[in-house]
CSV table of C-alpha atoms in Angstrom, one decimal:
chain,number,residue,atom,x,y,z
J,1,UNK,CA,11.0,-1.4,-8.9
J,2,UNK,CA,7.1,-1.6,-9.8
J,3,UNK,CA,6.2,-3.1,-13.0
J,4,UNK,CA,2.3,-1.8,-14.1
J,5,UNK,CA,1.1,-4.5,-16.0
J,6,UNK,CA,-2.0,-2.9,-18.5
J,7,UNK,CA,-3.8,-4.6,-22.0
J,8,UNK,CA,-5.2,-2.4,-23.5
J,9,UNK,CA,-7.2,-2.6,-27.2
J,10,UNK,CA,-9.3,0.6,-28.8
J,11,UNK,CA,-11.9,0.8,-26.1
J,12,UNK,CA,-14.7,1.4,-28.5
J,13,UNK,CA,-12.9,4.9,-29.7
J,14,UNK,CA,-11.6,5.5,-26.0
J,15,UNK,CA,-8.9,4.5,-26.2
J,16,UNK,CA,-5.2,6.4,-25.5
J,17,UNK,CA,-8.5,9.2,-23.8
J,18,UNK,CA,-8.1,6.8,-21.2
J,19,UNK,CA,-4.4,6.1,-21.6
J,20,UNK,CA,-3.2,9.1,-21.4
J,21,UNK,CA,-5.3,9.9,-18.3
J,22,UNK,CA,-3.6,6.9,-17.0
J,23,UNK,CA,-0.2,8.6,-17.8
J,24,UNK,CA,-1.2,12.0,-16.1
J,25,UNK,CA,-1.5,9.5,-13.3
J,26,UNK,CA,1.9,8.1,-13.5
J,27,UNK,CA,3.8,11.4,-14.1
J,28,UNK,CA,2.4,13.0,-10.5
J,29,UNK,CA,3.8,9.7,-8.4
J,30,UNK,CA,6.3,10.3,-5.9
J,31,UNK,CA,7.2,7.1,-6.1
J,32,UNK,CA,9.3,7.0,-9.0
J,33,UNK,CA,10.9,3.5,-9.8
J,34,UNK,CA,8.0,1.5,-12.1
J,35,UNK,CA,7.4,0.7,-15.2
J,36,UNK,CA,4.6,0.6,-17.6
J,37,UNK,CA,4.1,-2.4,-19.5
J,38,UNK,CA,1.5,-2.5,-22.1
J,39,UNK,CA,-0.1,-5.5,-24.2
J,40,UNK,CA,-1.7,-3.9,-27.0
J,41,UNK,CA,-4.2,-5.7,-28.7
J,42,UNK,CA,-5.4,-2.6,-30.9
J,43,UNK,CA,-6.0,-2.7,-34.8
J,44,UNK,CA,-4.7,1.0,-35.1
J,45,UNK,CA,-1.7,2.7,-33.7
J,46,UNK,CA,-3.1,5.1,-31.6
J,47,UNK,CA,-2.3,3.3,-28.8
J,48,UNK,CA,1.0,2.9,-29.9
J,49,UNK,CA,1.8,6.1,-30.9
J,50,UNK,CA,1.0,7.7,-27.6
J,51,UNK,CA,3.4,5.6,-26.2
J,52,UNK,CA,5.8,6.9,-28.0
J,53,UNK,CA,4.9,10.7,-27.1
J,54,UNK,CA,5.2,9.7,-23.6
J,55,UNK,CA,8.3,7.6,-24.3
J,56,UNK,CA,10.7,10.6,-22.6
J,57,UNK,CA,8.7,10.8,-19.8
J,58,UNK,CA,8.0,7.5,-17.8
J,59,UNK,CA,9.6,4.2,-18.6
J,60,UNK,CA,7.1,2.6,-21.4
J,61,UNK,CA,7.1,-1.1,-22.3
J,62,UNK,CA,5.1,-1.1,-25.0
J,63,UNK,CA,4.7,-4.7,-27.0
J,64,UNK,CA,1.5,-5.0,-29.8
J,65,UNK,CA,0.0,-8.4,-29.3
J,66,UNK,CA,-2.0,-10.0,-32.1
J,67,UNK,CA,-2.5,-12.9,-30.6
J,68,UNK,CA,-6.2,-14.4,-29.1
J,69,UNK,CA,-7.3,-10.3,-30.0
J,70,UNK,CA,-10.4,-9.6,-28.0
J,71,UNK,CA,-9.4,-11.8,-25.2
J,72,UNK,CA,-8.4,-9.7,-22.8
J,73,UNK,CA,-7.2,-12.3,-19.9
J,74,UNK,CA,-5.0,-13.5,-22.2
J,75,UNK,CA,-3.8,-10.3,-23.2
J,76,UNK,CA,-2.9,-9.5,-19.4
J,77,UNK,CA,-0.8,-12.4,-18.9
J,78,UNK,CA,1.2,-11.2,-21.7
J,79,UNK,CA,1.5,-7.9,-20.4
J,80,UNK,CA,2.6,-9.8,-16.5
J,81,UNK,CA,5.0,-12.0,-18.5
J,82,UNK,CA,7.1,-9.2,-19.6
J,83,UNK,CA,7.5,-7.2,-16.3
J,84,UNK,CA,10.8,-6.9,-15.0
J,85,UNK,CA,9.9,-5.4,-11.3
J,86,UNK,CA,9.6,-7.3,-8.6
J,87,UNK,CA,6.2,-6.6,-8.0
J,88,UNK,CA,3.6,-6.6,-10.6
J,89,UNK,CA,0.6,-3.9,-10.6
J,90,UNK,CA,-2.4,-5.4,-12.2
J,91,UNK,CA,-4.2,-1.9,-13.7
J,92,UNK,CA,-6.7,-2.1,-16.4
J,93,UNK,CA,-6.8,0.7,-19.3
J,94,UNK,CA,-10.6,2.2,-18.1
J,95,UNK,CA,-9.4,2.3,-14.7
J,96,UNK,CA,-6.5,5.2,-13.0
J,97,UNK,CA,-4.5,5.0,-10.1
J,98,UNK,CA,-6.1,7.2,-7.2
J,99,UNK,CA,-3.6,10.2,-6.5
J,100,UNK,CA,-0.2,11.2,-6.7
J,101,UNK,CA,1.0,8.5,-3.2
J,102,UNK,CA,-1.1,5.6,-4.5
J,103,UNK,CA,2.3,3.7,-6.0
J,104,UNK,CA,3.6,4.8,-2.6
J,105,UNK,CA,1.5,2.8,-0.9
J,106,UNK,CA,1.5,-0.3,-3.0
J,107,UNK,CA,5.3,-0.2,-2.2
J,108,UNK,CA,5.2,0.2,1.7
J,109,UNK,CA,2.3,-2.0,2.1
J,110,UNK,CA,4.3,-4.6,0.4
J,111,UNK,CA,6.9,-6.5,2.5
J,112,UNK,CA,8.9,-9.7,2.2
J,113,UNK,CA,6.1,-12.0,3.2
J,114,UNK,CA,3.8,-10.6,0.9
J,115,UNK,CA,2.7,-12.3,-1.8
J,116,UNK,CA,-0.2,-10.6,-2.8
J,117,UNK,CA,-1.9,-7.2,-1.8
J,118,UNK,CA,-5.1,-6.0,-2.0
J,119,UNK,CA,-6.4,-2.3,-1.8
J,120,UNK,CA,-9.5,0.0,-1.3
J,121,UNK,CA,-11.0,1.8,-4.1
J,122,UNK,CA,-13.6,4.0,-5.4
J,123,UNK,CA,-15.5,3.9,-8.5
J,124,UNK,CA,-16.6,6.8,-10.4
J,125,UNK,CA,-18.5,7.2,-13.8
J,126,UNK,CA,-16.6,10.6,-14.9
J,127,UNK,CA,-12.9,10.4,-13.8
J,128,UNK,CA,-14.1,13.4,-11.7
J,129,UNK,CA,-16.8,12.9,-8.9
J,130,UNK,CA,-16.5,9.3,-6.9
J,131,UNK,CA,-18.8,7.3,-4.9
J,132,UNK,CA,-19.1,3.8,-3.3
J,133,UNK,CA,-15.8,2.9,-1.8
J,134,UNK,CA,-14.8,-0.6,-1.2
J,135,UNK,CA,-12.5,-2.0,0.9
J,136,UNK,CA,-11.1,-5.7,0.6
J,137,UNK,CA,-11.6,-8.5,2.4
J,138,UNK,CA,-11.0,-12.6,1.0
J,139,UNK,CA,-14.4,-15.1,1.3
J,140,UNK,CA,-14.3,-18.5,1.7
J,141,UNK,CA,-16.6,-18.8,-1.8
J,142,UNK,CA,-15.1,-16.3,-3.5
J,143,UNK,CA,-14.6,-18.4,-6.9
J,144,UNK,CA,-18.5,-18.6,-6.8
J,145,UNK,CA,-18.5,-15.3,-7.6
J,146,UNK,CA,-18.9,-14.0,-4.4
J,147,UNK,CA,-16.3,-11.1,-5.2
J,148,UNK,CA,-15.8,-10.3,-2.0
J,149,UNK,CA,-12.1,-8.5,-3.4
J,150,UNK,CA,-12.9,-6.4,-6.6
J,151,UNK,CA,-11.4,-5.7,-9.6
J,152,UNK,CA,-7.9,-6.6,-10.8
J,153,UNK,CA,-6.9,-3.1,-10.7
J,154,UNK,CA,-7.2,-3.5,-6.9
J,155,UNK,CA,-4.6,-6.6,-7.2
J,156,UNK,CA,-0.5,-6.5,-6.6
J,157,UNK,CA,1.5,-9.8,-7.0
J,158,UNK,CA,5.2,-10.6,-6.3
J,159,UNK,CA,7.3,-11.5,-9.3
J,160,UNK,CA,8.6,-14.8,-9.0
J,161,UNK,CA,9.0,-18.3,-10.6
J,162,UNK,CA,5.6,-19.8,-8.2
J,163,UNK,CA,3.7,-16.4,-9.6
J,164,UNK,CA,0.1,-17.6,-10.9
J,165,UNK,CA,-1.1,-16.3,-14.3
J,166,UNK,CA,-4.9,-15.7,-15.1
J,167,UNK,CA,-7.1,-18.7,-16.3
J,168,UNK,CA,-7.4,-17.3,-20.1
J,169,UNK,CA,-10.8,-19.7,-20.3
J,170,UNK,CA,-12.4,-17.3,-18.7
J,171,UNK,CA,-13.7,-13.2,-18.7
J,172,UNK,CA,-16.5,-12.9,-16.0
J,173,UNK,CA,-15.0,-15.1,-12.9
J,174,UNK,CA,-11.4,-14.5,-14.3
J,175,UNK,CA,-11.3,-12.6,-11.2
J,176,UNK,CA,-12.1,-14.7,-8.6
J,177,UNK,CA,-10.7,-17.8,-9.9
J,178,UNK,CA,-7.5,-15.8,-9.9
J,179,UNK,CA,-7.7,-15.4,-6.0
J,180,UNK,CA,-9.4,-18.2,-4.9
J,181,UNK,CA,-5.6,-19.9,-6.4
J,182,UNK,CA,-4.0,-17.6,-5.3
J,183,UNK,CA,-5.1,-18.4,-1.4
J,184,UNK,CA,-4.8,-21.8,-1.8
J,185,UNK,CA,-1.3,-21.4,-3.0
J,186,UNK,CA,-0.1,-18.7,-1.0
J,187,UNK,CA,-2.6,-18.3,1.8
J,188,UNK,CA,-4.7,-14.8,2.4
J,189,UNK,CA,-3.5,-11.6,0.4
J,190,UNK,CA,-2.3,-8.7,2.6
J,191,UNK,CA,-5.1,-6.1,2.9
J,192,UNK,CA,-4.2,-1.9,3.0
J,193,UNK,CA,-7.5,-0.4,3.3
J,194,UNK,CA,-6.0,2.8,1.8
J,195,UNK,CA,-7.6,3.7,-1.6
J,196,UNK,CA,-5.1,3.2,-4.2
J,197,UNK,CA,-6.8,2.8,-7.4
J,198,UNK,CA,-10.6,4.4,-8.9
J,199,UNK,CA,-12.6,1.4,-11.4
J,200,UNK,CA,-13.8,3.3,-14.1
J,201,UNK,CA,-17.9,2.2,-14.7
J,202,UNK,CA,-19.5,3.2,-18.4
J,203,UNK,CA,-21.3,1.7,-20.9
J,204,UNK,CA,-18.9,-0.5,-22.3
J,205,UNK,CA,-17.5,-1.9,-19.5
J,206,UNK,CA,-16.9,-5.7,-19.9
J,207,UNK,CA,-19.2,-6.5,-17.1
J,208,UNK,CA,-22.4,-5.1,-19.8
J,209,UNK,CA,-21.3,-7.0,-22.6
J,210,UNK,CA,-20.8,-10.8,-21.8
J,211,UNK,CA,-24.1,-12.4,-22.1
J,212,UNK,CA,-25.4,-14.3,-18.7
J,213,UNK,CA,-25.1,-17.3,-20.5
J,214,UNK,CA,-21.8,-17.3,-20.7
J,215,UNK,CA,-21.7,-15.8,-17.1
J,216,UNK,CA,-23.6,-18.6,-15.8
J,217,UNK,CA,-21.3,-21.0,-17.8
J,218,UNK,CA,-18.3,-19.4,-16.3
J,219,UNK,CA,-19.6,-19.6,-12.7
J,220,UNK,CA,-20.2,-23.2,-13.2
J,221,UNK,CA,-16.7,-23.3,-14.2
J,222,UNK,CA,-14.5,-22.1,-11.6
J,223,UNK,CA,-17.3,-24.3,-9.0
J,224,UNK,CA,-16.1,-27.2,-11.3
J,225,UNK,CA,-12.2,-26.1,-11.2
J,226,UNK,CA,-12.3,-25.7,-7.4
J,227,UNK,CA,-14.3,-29.2,-6.9
J,228,UNK,CA,-17.7,-27.8,-4.9
J,229,UNK,CA,-21.1,-27.7,-6.2
């Protein structure tokens, strides 16, 4: 089974819009053995009510999370810890699966020798028009901010006792730090050069909300963690 780990919140009034778009994609998947695991930082009940609406259609594992509200990294970890599947697919609230074959492709590519898998992605501003395909590759200096893999929504990992979680101290470099730690523990990722996910670009995307000074501090922290200048 694949567990789709999703951290959610109000998302500046667009939370249910984004999530319902996701649910429509989930409903159409050719691969059916999956659960949707939601850790919700919302202060209102809108996302919870949407999950109840789709509960008879999708296998939704919903929980309200009032701890460390605003820290999406910690919220992602909490979703991952509640997953039951053999494979955990990370998927952020504003991103979405590319087509009805996305989970099937991930499942087929995730063989017994794979501990982490990354796939190609597209980008969109409106959910309709797509541009800037990205094919992932691992880079030795990825931890310095040279993100050659991409947004964590391209990532799936094996769930077991040895699995790693994101560093909750980080927001900006959380992905590149995680990829470096995955590489150090498990070796290079399995790369699937098929598009399985779309990254949504919009004005309240996290990358636009983090101050430059914080970005600089996090890059320095990542470099310090991995022992190089």
